[in-house]
Amino acid sequence: MMIKIKYVNLKRITILLWLSLLIVSCKKEPLVEEELPLPSFVKLAVPSNLPTAPEDPDNPLSKEGIELGRRLFYDTRLSASNRISCASCHHQELAFTDGVALNDKGESRKVLHRHSPALFNLAWANKGLFWDGGSTNLESQAFAPITSPDEMHQDLLIMESELKQIPDYVQRFKLVFQDEIKSKYVAKALAQFQRSLISANSKYDKYIRKEDNIQLSTLELQGLSLVEKKCKGCHSGELFTDYAYHNNGLDSMFSDEHEGIYQGRYRVTFNPLDLGKFKTPSLRNVALTAPYMHDGRFNTLNEVLNHYMNHVKVSVSTDQLMYQNNGEAGIPMSIQEKEAIIAFLNTLSDFDFINNKSISNPHNK
Amino acid sequence: MIQLSGVPVGDYKSIKFSVGVESRYNDNLSLQIGELSQLNGMTNISWMWMTSYIFTSVGGTVKSGASAPKNMLVETGLNTNYKTVTINLPTNIRISSVKDSEIVLKADVEKALDGVDVFANPIVGASKATIMAQVATNYATKVFTVASAR
């Protein structure tokens, strides 16, 4: 075997030396020439039935930061052709999913391998993003769609220079980040906007919080107690998800094609017990977010429930909670119980959220 | 060449450095310190999917017998492959304000590929976890030696 080395890149070696020695010894504070106005820092307004949201001290939320993120989220300048924005695949009226199983809206027009997930209550999603959790946080995640050839395929330098041509953006970045426009601030602003997308104003929430005298019907209440028994092991708590990874028995073969995309969480952990595990999606807004699952394979909630009843596939990683049928695979439900569950799931739709003008496209006015 | 200034005066018997990006920065691509950036090829879409910078990268061609050469690209990344290397100096080195000191490190890149069949696996990245771990261990244990210290 003969190896011919063309190039080697070990630049990263310098980083630790930088940190441990340089920074300690010769930190120079830049001279502040004039005091810039500060943005108004805010805390997320979390409804009383949700847990407190973790904060990110490296990207403190501000009113102006959230608004800047909103403007960027809907701005097609983030894509190479200036044709696609984040909202091209994440539509507000569908709780920020896109209504199709697999999307071909990206720059390459290639069909993506995964279904666009809903975007809400992301402030709590701190166990990883994407269906397999490969992305660590919203601040890092944004770089993937912006640069991916099959999504927005943007060159980050071109993006910066296009944004710098808009005086309004120059001012807004200056106020929020006290600096000129840089791609890292685009990611941070997008993250702020997405953290502010809280959805907890459904009929169910109003019932739980005893607001406006809202009641659930007998059928809906029966559905609620069935969901608590059969589903909440994973779709847990008031967020209706544990943000963790489970194999709910969709498949029993996990091919390693396309950089392991069918292998789920295994692609990230390389633990064979994580084969075919995907992040539990929230049941909130689920009546609005068809089709379902990481590849959008089911068109209706009825199909989803039929899967849980009759088609759970068994493999080493199939979750224990998928064996609710006296130890056999499947979650038993009568036809009437299915109807009750679907009636309850419909009470989780948050119409205030999907109609909220303060998170809609600001460029449409 | 890396220039360090402000190193405390004293006798030093080893040097310690890390290969890679420490997790605080590797886990958040928006915290860019020093030369870190998504630009300059420090990460790419395949690695951003896993939220990691590329820690090391060796590219070239590999040939075995009469078969056609293959392009080779062996990369490491991910927090588990962040390695700290400690190397003893042949003799103690005295850092003082009187003169500059210099340590020359040698990196033997072929050693990075020790134990890896690069003809069978010419492309190593995040999806080849075991091989990547081997390469990272090689960087930690055998790639670097001190050529001179004075």
Short mmCIF file of C-alpha atoms in Angstrom, two decimals:
data_model
loop_
_atom_site.label_atom_id
_atom_site.label_comp_id
_atom_site.label_asym_id
_atom_site.label_seq_id
_atom_site.Cartn_x
_atom_site.Cartn_y
_atom_site.Cartn_z
CA MET A 1 0.00 0.00 0.00
CA MET A 2 1.37 3.39 -0.93
CA ILE A 3 0.03 6.55 0.60
CA LYS A 4 0.66 9.89 -1.00
CA ILE A 5 -0.30 12.76 1.24
CA LYS A 6 -1.42 15.90 -0.51
CA TYR A 7 -2.40 18.02 2.41
CA VAL A 8 -2.65 17.97 6.13
CA ASN A 9 -4.63 20.37 8.19
CA LEU A 10 -3.97 20.50 11.90
CA LYS A 11 -4.65 24.15 12.42
CA ARG A 12 -6.96 23.48 15.27
CA ILE A 13 -4.00 22.56 17.47
CA THR A 14 -3.51 26.19 18.26
CA ILE A 15 -6.84 26.64 19.93
CA LEU A 16 -6.02 25.40 23.39
CA LEU A 17 -2.72 27.21 23.50
CA TRP A 18 -4.59 30.34 22.60
CA LEU A 19 -7.04 29.84 25.37
CA SER A 20 -4.77 28.82 28.15
CA LEU A 21 -1.90 31.16 27.58
CA LEU A 22 -2.61 34.04 25.28
CA ILE A 23 -5.88 35.06 26.71
CA VAL A 24 -4.76 35.07 30.30
CA SER A 25 -1.66 37.02 29.71
CA CYS A 26 -2.40 39.65 27.16
CA LYS A 27 -6.08 40.38 27.22
CA LYS A 28 -6.55 43.93 26.04
CA GLU A 29 -9.87 45.58 26.52
CA PRO A 30 -10.85 47.45 23.35
CA LEU A 31 -11.44 51.12 23.99
CA VAL A 32 -15.11 51.94 23.97
CA GLU A 33 -15.49 55.16 22.09
CA GLU A 34 -19.15 55.86 22.44
CA GLU A 35 -21.81 54.11 24.47
CA LEU A 36 -24.08 52.15 22.16
CA PRO A 37 -27.69 51.80 23.24
CA LEU A 38 -28.42 48.32 24.62
CA PRO A 39 -31.29 46.11 23.46
CA SER A 40 -34.09 45.44 25.95
CA PHE A 41 -33.36 42.04 27.44
CA VAL A 42 -36.43 39.93 28.09
CA LYS A 43 -37.40 36.65 29.72
CA LEU A 44 -39.67 34.22 27.91
CA ALA A 45 -43.29 34.59 28.98
CA VAL A 46 -43.96 30.98 29.92
CA PRO A 47 -47.60 29.94 30.49
CA SER A 48 -48.24 28.65 34.01
CA ASN A 49 -48.76 25.02 33.01
CA LEU A 50 -45.36 24.69 31.31
CA PRO A 51 -42.06 24.11 33.13
CA THR A 52 -39.56 27.00 33.32
CA ALA A 53 -37.52 27.30 30.15
CA PRO A 54 -33.75 26.88 30.33
CA GLU A 55 -31.89 30.06 29.36
CA ASP A 56 -28.80 30.35 27.21
CA PRO A 57 -26.40 32.78 28.90
CA ASP A 58 -24.36 32.98 25.68
CA ASN A 59 -27.32 34.33 23.74
CA PRO A 60 -29.53 36.36 26.08
CA LEU A 61 -32.94 37.09 24.61
CA SER A 62 -33.86 40.63 23.77
CA LYS A 63 -37.00 42.09 22.26
CA GLU A 64 -34.97 43.44 19.35
CA GLY A 65 -33.05 40.17 18.93
CA ILE A 66 -36.26 38.18 18.63
CA GLU A 67 -37.62 40.66 16.07
CA LEU A 68 -34.37 40.55 14.09
CA GLY A 69 -34.54 36.75 14.10
CA ARG A 70 -38.10 36.92 12.84
CA ARG A 71 -37.05 39.18 9.95
CA LEU A 72 -34.23 36.81 9.04
CA PHE A 73 -36.42 33.71 9.33
CA TYR A 74 -38.68 35.08 6.62
CA ASP A 75 -35.90 36.59 4.48
CA THR A 76 -35.02 34.89 1.20
CA ARG A 77 -31.62 36.64 1.24
CA LEU A 78 -30.51 33.72 3.41
CA SER A 79 -30.53 31.46 0.32
CA ALA A 80 -28.25 31.39 -2.71
CA SER A 81 -31.00 32.12 -5.24
CA ASN A 82 -32.79 34.59 -2.92
CA ARG A 83 -35.81 32.39 -3.48
CA ILE A 84 -36.00 30.38 -0.26
CA SER A 85 -36.37 31.39 3.35
CA CYS A 86 -36.64 29.25 6.46
CA ALA A 87 -40.38 29.75 6.16
CA SER A 88 -40.39 27.99 2.75
CA CYS A 89 -40.25 24.72 4.67
CA HIS A 90 -41.62 25.86 8.02
CA HIS A 91 -45.07 27.46 7.55
CA GLN A 92 -46.69 29.23 10.48
CA GLU A 93 -50.22 28.07 9.59
CA LEU A 94 -49.00 24.46 9.93
CA ALA A 95 -47.22 25.10 13.25
CA PHE A 96 -44.07 25.62 11.17
CA THR A 97 -44.03 22.28 9.35
CA ASP A 98 -44.56 22.12 5.60
CA GLY A 99 -47.46 19.76 4.98
CA VAL A 100 -45.56 17.35 2.75
CA ALA A 101 -43.82 14.09 3.60
CA LEU A 102 -40.49 14.93 2.03
CA ASN A 103 -39.78 18.35 0.66
CA ASP A 104 -38.03 19.30 -2.60
CA LYS A 105 -38.11 23.07 -2.06
CA GLY A 106 -34.36 23.35 -1.51
CA GLU A 107 -31.89 24.94 -3.92
CA SER A 108 -30.89 21.60 -5.47
CA ARG A 109 -34.58 20.60 -5.84
CA LYS A 110 -33.58 17.21 -4.51
CA VAL A 111 -36.04 15.44 -2.28
CA LEU A 112 -34.84 15.68 1.32
CA HIS A 113 -34.57 12.44 3.28
CA ARG A 114 -36.38 13.73 6.33
CA HIS A 115 -39.70 15.38 7.05
CA SER A 116 -39.67 19.04 8.18
CA PRO A 117 -40.52 19.05 11.88
CA ALA A 118 -42.80 21.58 13.56
CA LEU A 119 -41.04 24.49 15.25
CA PHE A 120 -42.43 25.46 18.66
CA ASN A 121 -41.45 25.09 22.30
CA LEU A 122 -37.86 24.78 21.14
CA ALA A 123 -36.65 26.63 24.24
CA TRP A 124 -37.03 23.32 26.09
CA ALA A 125 -35.47 21.19 23.34
CA ASN A 126 -32.01 21.03 24.86
CA LYS A 127 -31.28 17.36 24.23
CA GLY A 128 -30.43 17.90 20.58
CA LEU A 129 -32.13 19.09 17.42
CA PHE A 130 -33.03 17.29 14.21
CA TRP A 131 -34.84 13.98 14.29
CA ASP A 132 -31.67 12.31 15.53
CA GLY A 133 -30.40 15.13 17.74
CA GLY A 134 -27.23 15.57 15.67
CA SER A 135 -27.35 19.31 16.16
CA THR A 136 -26.53 20.56 19.64
CA ASN A 137 -28.44 23.83 19.87
CA LEU A 138 -30.37 26.37 17.82
CA GLU A 139 -27.30 28.59 17.51
CA SER A 140 -25.44 25.80 15.70
CA GLN A 141 -28.40 24.29 13.88
CA ALA A 142 -29.09 27.33 11.69
CA PHE A 143 -25.80 26.93 9.82
CA ALA A 144 -26.93 23.56 8.46
CA PRO A 145 -29.98 24.66 6.41
CA ILE A 146 -28.30 27.91 5.38
CA THR A 147 -25.28 26.17 3.86
CA SER A 148 -26.66 22.76 2.81
CA PRO A 149 -26.76 22.41 -1.01
CA ASP A 150 -30.14 20.67 -0.67
CA GLU A 151 -31.61 23.47 1.41
CA MET A 152 -30.54 27.13 1.10
CA HIS A 153 -27.02 26.58 -0.27
CA GLN A 154 -25.86 30.01 0.77
CA ASP A 155 -22.27 31.17 0.98
CA LEU A 156 -21.97 32.76 4.41
CA LEU A 157 -19.79 35.61 3.17
CA ILE A 158 -22.25 36.43 0.41
CA MET A 159 -25.06 36.32 2.95
CA GLU A 160 -23.21 38.78 5.17
CA SER A 161 -22.55 41.15 2.30
CA GLU A 162 -26.15 41.00 1.05
CA LEU A 163 -27.47 41.79 4.51
CA LYS A 164 -24.98 44.62 4.95
CA GLN A 165 -26.53 46.37 1.97
CA ILE A 166 -29.73 46.88 3.95
CA PRO A 167 -29.30 49.85 6.33
CA ASP A 168 -32.19 48.61 8.48
CA TYR A 169 -30.36 45.33 9.12
CA VAL A 170 -27.07 47.14 9.82
CA GLN A 171 -28.84 49.15 12.55
CA ARG A 172 -30.66 46.20 14.00
CA PHE A 173 -27.54 44.00 14.27
CA LYS A 174 -25.66 46.91 15.81
CA LEU A 175 -28.32 47.36 18.49
CA VAL A 176 -28.77 43.66 19.26
CA PHE A 177 -25.17 42.45 19.07
CA GLN A 178 -23.23 45.73 19.39
CA ASP A 179 -21.32 44.79 16.27
CA GLU A 180 -21.46 44.66 12.50
CA ILE A 181 -23.32 41.92 10.61
CA LYS A 182 -21.71 38.48 10.92
CA SER A 183 -23.07 35.04 10.18
CA LYS A 184 -22.78 33.99 13.81
CA TYR A 185 -25.20 36.76 14.76
CA VAL A 186 -27.61 35.59 12.06
CA ALA A 187 -27.59 32.20 13.81
CA LYS A 188 -28.03 33.79 17.23
CA ALA A 189 -30.91 36.01 16.12
CA LEU A 190 -32.67 33.08 14.43
CA ALA A 191 -32.23 31.13 17.65
CA GLN A 192 -33.78 33.94 19.68
CA PHE A 193 -36.81 34.09 17.42
CA GLN A 194 -37.26 30.33 17.49
CA ARG A 195 -36.94 30.18 21.29
CA SER A 196 -39.73 32.72 21.50
CA LEU A 197 -42.10 30.42 19.56
CA ILE A 198 -44.09 29.13 22.52
CA SER A 199 -47.29 27.27 21.80
CA ALA A 200 -49.55 26.59 24.79
CA ASN A 201 -52.84 28.28 24.10
CA SER A 202 -54.91 25.37 22.86
CA LYS A 203 -58.35 24.39 24.10
CA TYR A 204 -56.61 21.83 26.33
CA ASP A 205 -54.38 24.52 27.88
CA LYS A 206 -57.33 26.78 28.59
CA TYR A 207 -59.10 23.83 30.21
CA ILE A 208 -56.05 22.95 32.34
CA ARG A 209 -55.47 26.57 33.35
CA LYS A 210 -59.21 27.02 33.99
CA GLU A 211 -59.42 29.94 31.58
CA ASP A 212 -62.56 31.29 29.90
CA ASN A 213 -64.62 28.50 31.42
CA ILE A 214 -63.41 26.11 28.71
CA GLN A 215 -64.48 22.47 29.24
CA LEU A 216 -63.47 19.30 27.43
CA SER A 217 -66.22 16.97 26.19
CA THR A 218 -66.64 13.49 27.67
CA LEU A 219 -65.02 11.98 24.59
CA GLU A 220 -62.06 14.40 24.78
CA LEU A 221 -61.61 13.68 28.49
CA GLN A 222 -61.65 9.95 27.80
CA GLY A 223 -58.98 10.58 25.14
CA LEU A 224 -56.90 12.56 27.64
CA SER A 225 -56.88 9.73 30.14
CA LEU A 226 -56.04 7.17 27.41
CA VAL A 227 -53.14 9.33 26.21
CA GLU A 228 -51.93 9.64 29.80
CA LYS A 229 -51.95 5.86 30.14
CA LYS A 230 -50.70 4.77 26.74
CA CYS A 231 -48.64 7.59 25.27
CA LYS A 232 -47.25 9.87 27.95
CA GLY A 233 -44.30 7.57 28.73
CA CYS A 234 -42.68 9.33 25.76
CA HIS A 235 -45.01 12.19 24.81
CA SER A 236 -44.62 13.29 28.40
CA GLY A 237 -45.52 16.21 30.60
CA GLU A 238 -47.20 19.40 29.53
CA LEU A 239 -44.86 19.74 26.56
CA PHE A 240 -46.16 16.34 25.38
CA THR A 241 -42.64 15.18 24.59
CA ASP A 242 -39.60 14.11 26.58
CA TYR A 243 -37.33 15.44 23.77
CA ALA A 244 -35.59 12.06 24.05
CA TYR A 245 -34.97 9.32 21.50
CA HIS A 246 -37.09 6.19 21.13
CA ASN A 247 -37.73 3.51 18.58
CA ASN A 248 -41.51 3.36 18.27
CA GLY A 249 -41.36 0.35 16.00
CA LEU A 250 -41.70 1.91 12.55
CA ASP A 251 -38.97 -0.26 11.02
CA SER A 252 -36.82 -3.22 11.88
CA MET A 253 -34.11 -2.69 9.24
CA PHE A 254 -31.91 0.39 9.42
CA SER A 255 -29.81 0.82 6.29
CA ASP A 256 -26.60 2.80 6.51
CA GLU A 257 -27.22 4.69 3.27
CA HIS A 258 -26.91 8.48 3.08
CA GLU A 259 -24.51 8.88 6.00
CA GLY A 260 -26.70 6.77 8.26
CA ILE A 261 -29.83 8.86 7.93
CA TYR A 262 -32.15 5.87 8.41
CA GLN A 263 -30.32 4.79 11.53
CA GLY A 264 -31.69 7.58 13.69
CA ARG A 265 -29.95 8.34 16.95
CA TYR A 266 -27.30 5.69 16.15
CA ARG A 267 -25.82 8.10 13.62
CA VAL A 268 -24.89 10.34 16.54
CA THR A 269 -24.06 7.90 19.36
CA PHE A 270 -22.92 4.78 17.44
CA ASN A 271 -24.64 2.73 20.12
CA PRO A 272 -26.41 -0.25 18.46
CA LEU A 273 -29.25 0.13 20.95
CA ASP A 274 -29.95 3.54 19.41
CA LEU A 275 -30.62 2.14 15.93
CA GLY A 276 -33.91 3.51 14.61
CA LYS A 277 -34.49 5.84 17.57
CA PHE A 278 -35.84 9.27 16.70
CA LYS A 279 -36.69 12.31 18.79
CA THR A 280 -40.20 12.19 20.23
CA PRO A 281 -42.23 14.92 18.53
CA SER A 282 -44.68 16.87 20.68
CA LEU A 283 -48.35 15.90 20.42
CA ARG A 284 -49.21 19.59 20.60
CA ASN A 285 -50.60 20.90 17.29
CA VAL A 286 -50.43 17.39 15.92
CA ALA A 287 -53.76 17.75 14.12
CA LEU A 288 -52.10 20.54 12.11
CA THR A 289 -48.80 18.86 11.29
CA ALA A 290 -49.62 15.92 8.99
CA PRO A 291 -47.96 13.96 7.49
CA TYR A 292 -46.29 12.21 10.39
CA MET A 293 -43.00 10.65 11.55
CA HIS A 294 -39.41 11.43 10.53
CA ASP A 295 -40.11 10.56 6.91
CA GLY A 296 -43.73 11.68 6.80
CA ARG A 297 -44.91 8.15 6.07
CA PHE A 298 -48.39 8.45 7.65
CA ASN A 299 -50.96 10.86 6.28
CA THR A 300 -53.50 10.85 9.09
CA LEU A 301 -53.71 10.41 12.85
CA ASN A 302 -55.80 7.35 12.17
CA GLU A 303 -52.88 5.78 10.29
CA VAL A 304 -50.56 6.67 13.19
CA LEU A 305 -52.85 4.94 15.67
CA ASN A 306 -53.19 1.90 13.41
CA HIS A 307 -49.42 1.68 13.44
CA TYR A 308 -49.31 1.72 17.24
CA MET A 309 -52.11 -0.87 17.39
CA ASN A 310 -51.14 -3.38 14.77
CA HIS A 311 -47.88 -2.69 13.02
CA VAL A 312 -45.22 -2.11 15.66
CA LYS A 313 -42.08 -3.82 14.36
CA VAL A 314 -39.76 -5.61 16.70
CA SER A 315 -35.99 -5.14 16.81
CA VAL A 316 -33.41 -4.92 19.62
CA SER A 317 -34.03 -1.21 20.03
CA THR A 318 -37.86 -1.25 19.99
CA ASP A 319 -38.92 0.65 23.11
CA GLN A 320 -40.29 -1.31 26.10
CA LEU A 321 -43.34 0.98 26.08
CA MET A 322 -44.24 -0.41 22.66
CA TYR A 323 -45.12 -3.74 24.30
CA GLN A 324 -48.42 -2.79 25.91
CA ASN A 325 -50.27 -5.81 24.55
CA ASN A 326 -49.66 -8.24 27.44
CA GLY A 327 -45.97 -8.19 26.63
CA GLU A 328 -46.58 -8.45 22.86
CA ALA A 329 -45.69 -5.60 20.46
CA GLY A 330 -48.37 -2.96 20.02
CA ILE A 331 -50.60 -0.59 21.97
CA PRO A 332 -54.12 -2.01 22.08
CA MET A 333 -57.06 0.37 21.49
CA SER A 334 -60.67 -0.24 20.60
CA ILE A 335 -62.17 1.67 17.69
CA GLN A 336 -64.05 3.83 20.18
CA GLU A 337 -60.83 4.52 22.13
CA LYS A 338 -59.07 5.52 18.91
CA GLU A 339 -61.83 8.01 18.25
CA ALA A 340 -61.46 9.41 21.78
CA ILE A 341 -57.69 9.78 21.42
CA ILE A 342 -58.06 11.62 18.12
CA ALA A 343 -60.72 13.89 19.64
CA PHE A 344 -58.32 14.71 22.47
CA LEU A 345 -55.36 15.29 20.11
CA ASN A 346 -57.51 17.86 18.31
CA THR A 347 -57.84 19.87 21.54
CA LEU A 348 -54.07 20.40 21.40
CA SER A 349 -54.26 22.65 18.32
CA ASP A 350 -53.20 26.18 19.18
CA PHE A 351 -54.99 28.51 16.78
CA ASP A 352 -53.72 31.61 18.59
CA PHE A 353 -50.20 30.43 17.77
CA ILE A 354 -50.74 29.81 14.08
CA ASN A 355 -52.59 33.11 13.69
CA ASN A 356 -50.29 35.21 15.85
CA LYS A 357 -49.32 38.25 13.76
CA SER A 358 -46.25 38.98 15.87
CA ILE A 359 -44.53 35.82 14.58
CA SER A 360 -45.77 36.01 10.99
CA ASN A 361 -43.92 37.26 7.92
CA PRO A 362 -42.95 40.89 8.63
CA HIS A 363 -41.94 41.53 4.99
CA ASN A 364 -45.50 41.02 3.71
CA LYS A 365 -46.83 44.34 4.88
CA MET B 1 4.44 28.78 14.11
CA ILE B 2 2.70 29.66 17.32
CA GLN B 3 4.09 32.51 19.37
CA LEU B 4 3.31 32.56 23.03
CA SER B 5 4.12 35.53 25.15
CA GLY B 6 3.68 36.12 28.84
CA VAL B 7 4.61 32.55 29.74
CA PRO B 8 5.57 32.60 33.45
CA VAL B 9 9.31 32.41 34.13
CA GLY B 10 10.51 28.97 35.19
CA ASP B 11 11.88 25.60 34.20
CA TYR B 12 9.61 23.53 31.98
CA LYS B 13 9.96 19.81 31.46
CA SER B 14 7.05 19.07 29.16
CA ILE B 15 4.51 20.72 26.93
CA LYS B 16 0.84 20.02 26.77
CA PHE B 17 -1.56 20.93 23.99
CA SER B 18 -4.78 19.67 22.56
CA VAL B 19 -5.79 18.56 19.12
CA GLY B 20 -9.27 19.74 18.35
CA VAL B 21 -11.69 22.29 19.69
CA GLU B 22 -12.82 22.15 23.29
CA SER B 23 -16.44 21.19 23.77
CA ARG B 24 -17.68 24.59 24.90
CA TYR B 25 -16.84 25.96 21.46
CA ASN B 26 -17.30 22.78 19.50
CA ASP B 27 -20.87 22.51 20.79
CA ASN B 28 -21.91 25.99 19.76
CA LEU B 29 -20.97 27.13 16.29
CA SER B 30 -22.07 30.69 17.06
CA LEU B 31 -19.40 31.17 19.74
CA GLN B 32 -16.44 31.88 17.58
CA ILE B 33 -13.23 32.49 19.45
CA GLY B 34 -9.77 32.90 17.94
CA GLU B 35 -9.71 31.64 14.38
CA LEU B 36 -12.83 29.47 14.68
CA SER B 37 -15.38 29.92 11.91
CA GLN B 38 -17.65 27.94 9.64
CA LEU B 39 -15.68 29.50 6.87
CA ASN B 40 -12.17 28.41 5.80
CA GLY B 41 -13.28 24.77 5.68
CA MET B 42 -13.08 24.40 9.46
CA THR B 43 -16.37 22.59 9.31
CA ASN B 44 -18.73 21.66 6.50
CA ILE B 45 -22.27 20.50 6.01
CA SER B 46 -21.51 16.92 6.85
CA TRP B 47 -19.89 17.95 10.14
CA MET B 48 -22.39 20.68 10.95
CA TRP B 49 -25.03 18.00 10.90
CA MET B 50 -23.25 16.66 13.95
CA THR B 51 -22.29 20.09 15.31
CA SER B 52 -18.54 19.76 15.17
CA TYR B 53 -15.53 21.40 13.72
CA ILE B 54 -13.07 19.27 11.79
CA PHE B 55 -10.20 18.65 14.21
CA THR B 56 -7.72 17.07 11.82
CA SER B 57 -7.77 16.38 8.14
CA VAL B 58 -5.35 14.43 5.97
CA GLY B 59 -6.01 14.17 2.27
CA GLY B 60 -4.22 12.50 -0.62
CA THR B 61 -4.29 9.37 -2.68
CA VAL B 62 -3.77 5.76 -1.74
CA LYS B 63 -2.65 2.94 -3.98
CA SER B 64 -2.39 -0.77 -3.41
CA GLY B 65 -0.62 -3.03 -5.91
CA ALA B 66 -1.84 -2.64 -9.45
CA SER B 67 -5.30 -1.34 -8.63
CA ALA B 68 -6.26 2.22 -9.44
CA PRO B 69 -5.39 4.84 -6.82
CA LYS B 70 -8.19 6.11 -4.62
CA ASN B 71 -8.72 9.56 -3.21
CA MET B 72 -8.19 9.57 0.50
CA LEU B 73 -9.59 11.97 3.11
CA VAL B 74 -9.20 11.07 6.74
CA GLU B 75 -10.82 13.50 9.15
CA THR B 76 -11.48 13.58 12.86
CA GLY B 77 -13.99 15.63 14.84
CA LEU B 78 -16.60 15.29 17.65
CA ASN B 79 -15.96 15.92 21.34
CA THR B 80 -14.89 12.35 22.13
CA ASN B 81 -11.97 12.77 19.75
CA TYR B 82 -10.69 15.94 21.40
CA LYS B 83 -7.28 14.82 22.63
CA THR B 84 -4.78 16.39 24.95
CA VAL B 85 -1.17 15.50 24.24
CA THR B 86 1.64 15.77 26.77
CA ILE B 87 5.19 15.48 25.51
CA ASN B 88 8.28 15.48 27.70
CA LEU B 89 11.09 17.68 26.50
CA PRO B 90 14.50 16.03 26.05
CA THR B 91 15.95 18.47 28.56
CA ASN B 92 14.29 21.04 30.73
CA ILE B 93 13.81 24.38 29.10
CA ARG B 94 14.17 27.62 31.01
CA ILE B 95 11.72 30.34 30.12
CA SER B 96 12.99 33.73 31.12
CA SER B 97 12.72 37.31 30.02
CA VAL B 98 16.32 37.28 28.79
CA LYS B 99 15.89 35.28 25.60
CA ASP B 100 13.23 33.71 23.40
CA SER B 101 12.82 29.97 23.65
CA GLU B 102 11.81 27.71 20.82
CA ILE B 103 10.34 24.24 20.74
CA VAL B 104 10.10 22.50 17.38
CA LEU B 105 7.49 19.79 17.18
CA LYS B 106 7.49 17.17 14.48
CA ALA B 107 4.22 15.67 13.29
CA ASP B 108 4.57 12.36 11.47
CA VAL B 109 1.34 12.22 9.53
CA GLU B 110 1.75 8.62 8.42
CA LYS B 111 1.60 7.62 12.08
CA ALA B 112 -1.85 9.22 12.22
CA LEU B 113 -2.99 6.44 9.91
CA ASP B 114 -1.34 3.61 11.88
CA GLY B 115 -3.59 0.60 12.20
CA VAL B 116 -6.05 1.93 9.64
CA ASP B 117 -6.50 0.20 6.30
CA VAL B 118 -6.83 3.37 4.27
CA PHE B 119 -7.13 1.47 1.04
CA ALA B 120 -10.27 -0.28 2.30
CA ASN B 121 -11.49 2.90 4.04
CA PRO B 122 -10.13 5.87 2.12
CA ILE B 123 -12.82 8.26 3.37
CA VAL B 124 -13.00 8.56 7.14
CA GLY B 125 -15.36 11.01 8.83
CA ALA B 126 -18.13 11.17 11.39
CA SER B 127 -19.91 8.12 10.03
CA LYS B 128 -16.83 5.92 10.57
CA ALA B 129 -16.69 6.30 14.35
CA THR B 130 -14.34 3.44 15.20
CA ILE B 131 -11.70 4.26 12.62
CA MET B 132 -11.93 7.92 13.50
CA ALA B 133 -11.34 7.10 17.17
CA GLN B 134 -8.24 5.12 16.18
CA VAL B 135 -6.89 8.06 14.18
CA ALA B 136 -7.59 10.47 17.06
CA THR B 137 -5.76 8.14 19.45
CA ASN B 138 -2.83 8.08 17.06
CA TYR B 139 -2.70 11.87 17.17
CA ALA B 140 -2.75 11.70 20.95
CA THR B 141 -0.08 9.03 21.31
CA LYS B 142 2.32 8.82 18.41
CA VAL B 143 2.10 11.57 15.82
CA PHE B 144 3.94 14.31 17.69
CA THR B 145 7.54 14.28 18.85
CA VAL B 146 9.89 17.03 19.92
CA ALA B 147 12.50 17.74 17.26
CA SER B 148 14.36 20.30 19.31
CA ALA B 149 13.93 22.52 22.31
CA ARG B 150 16.16 25.40 23.20
#
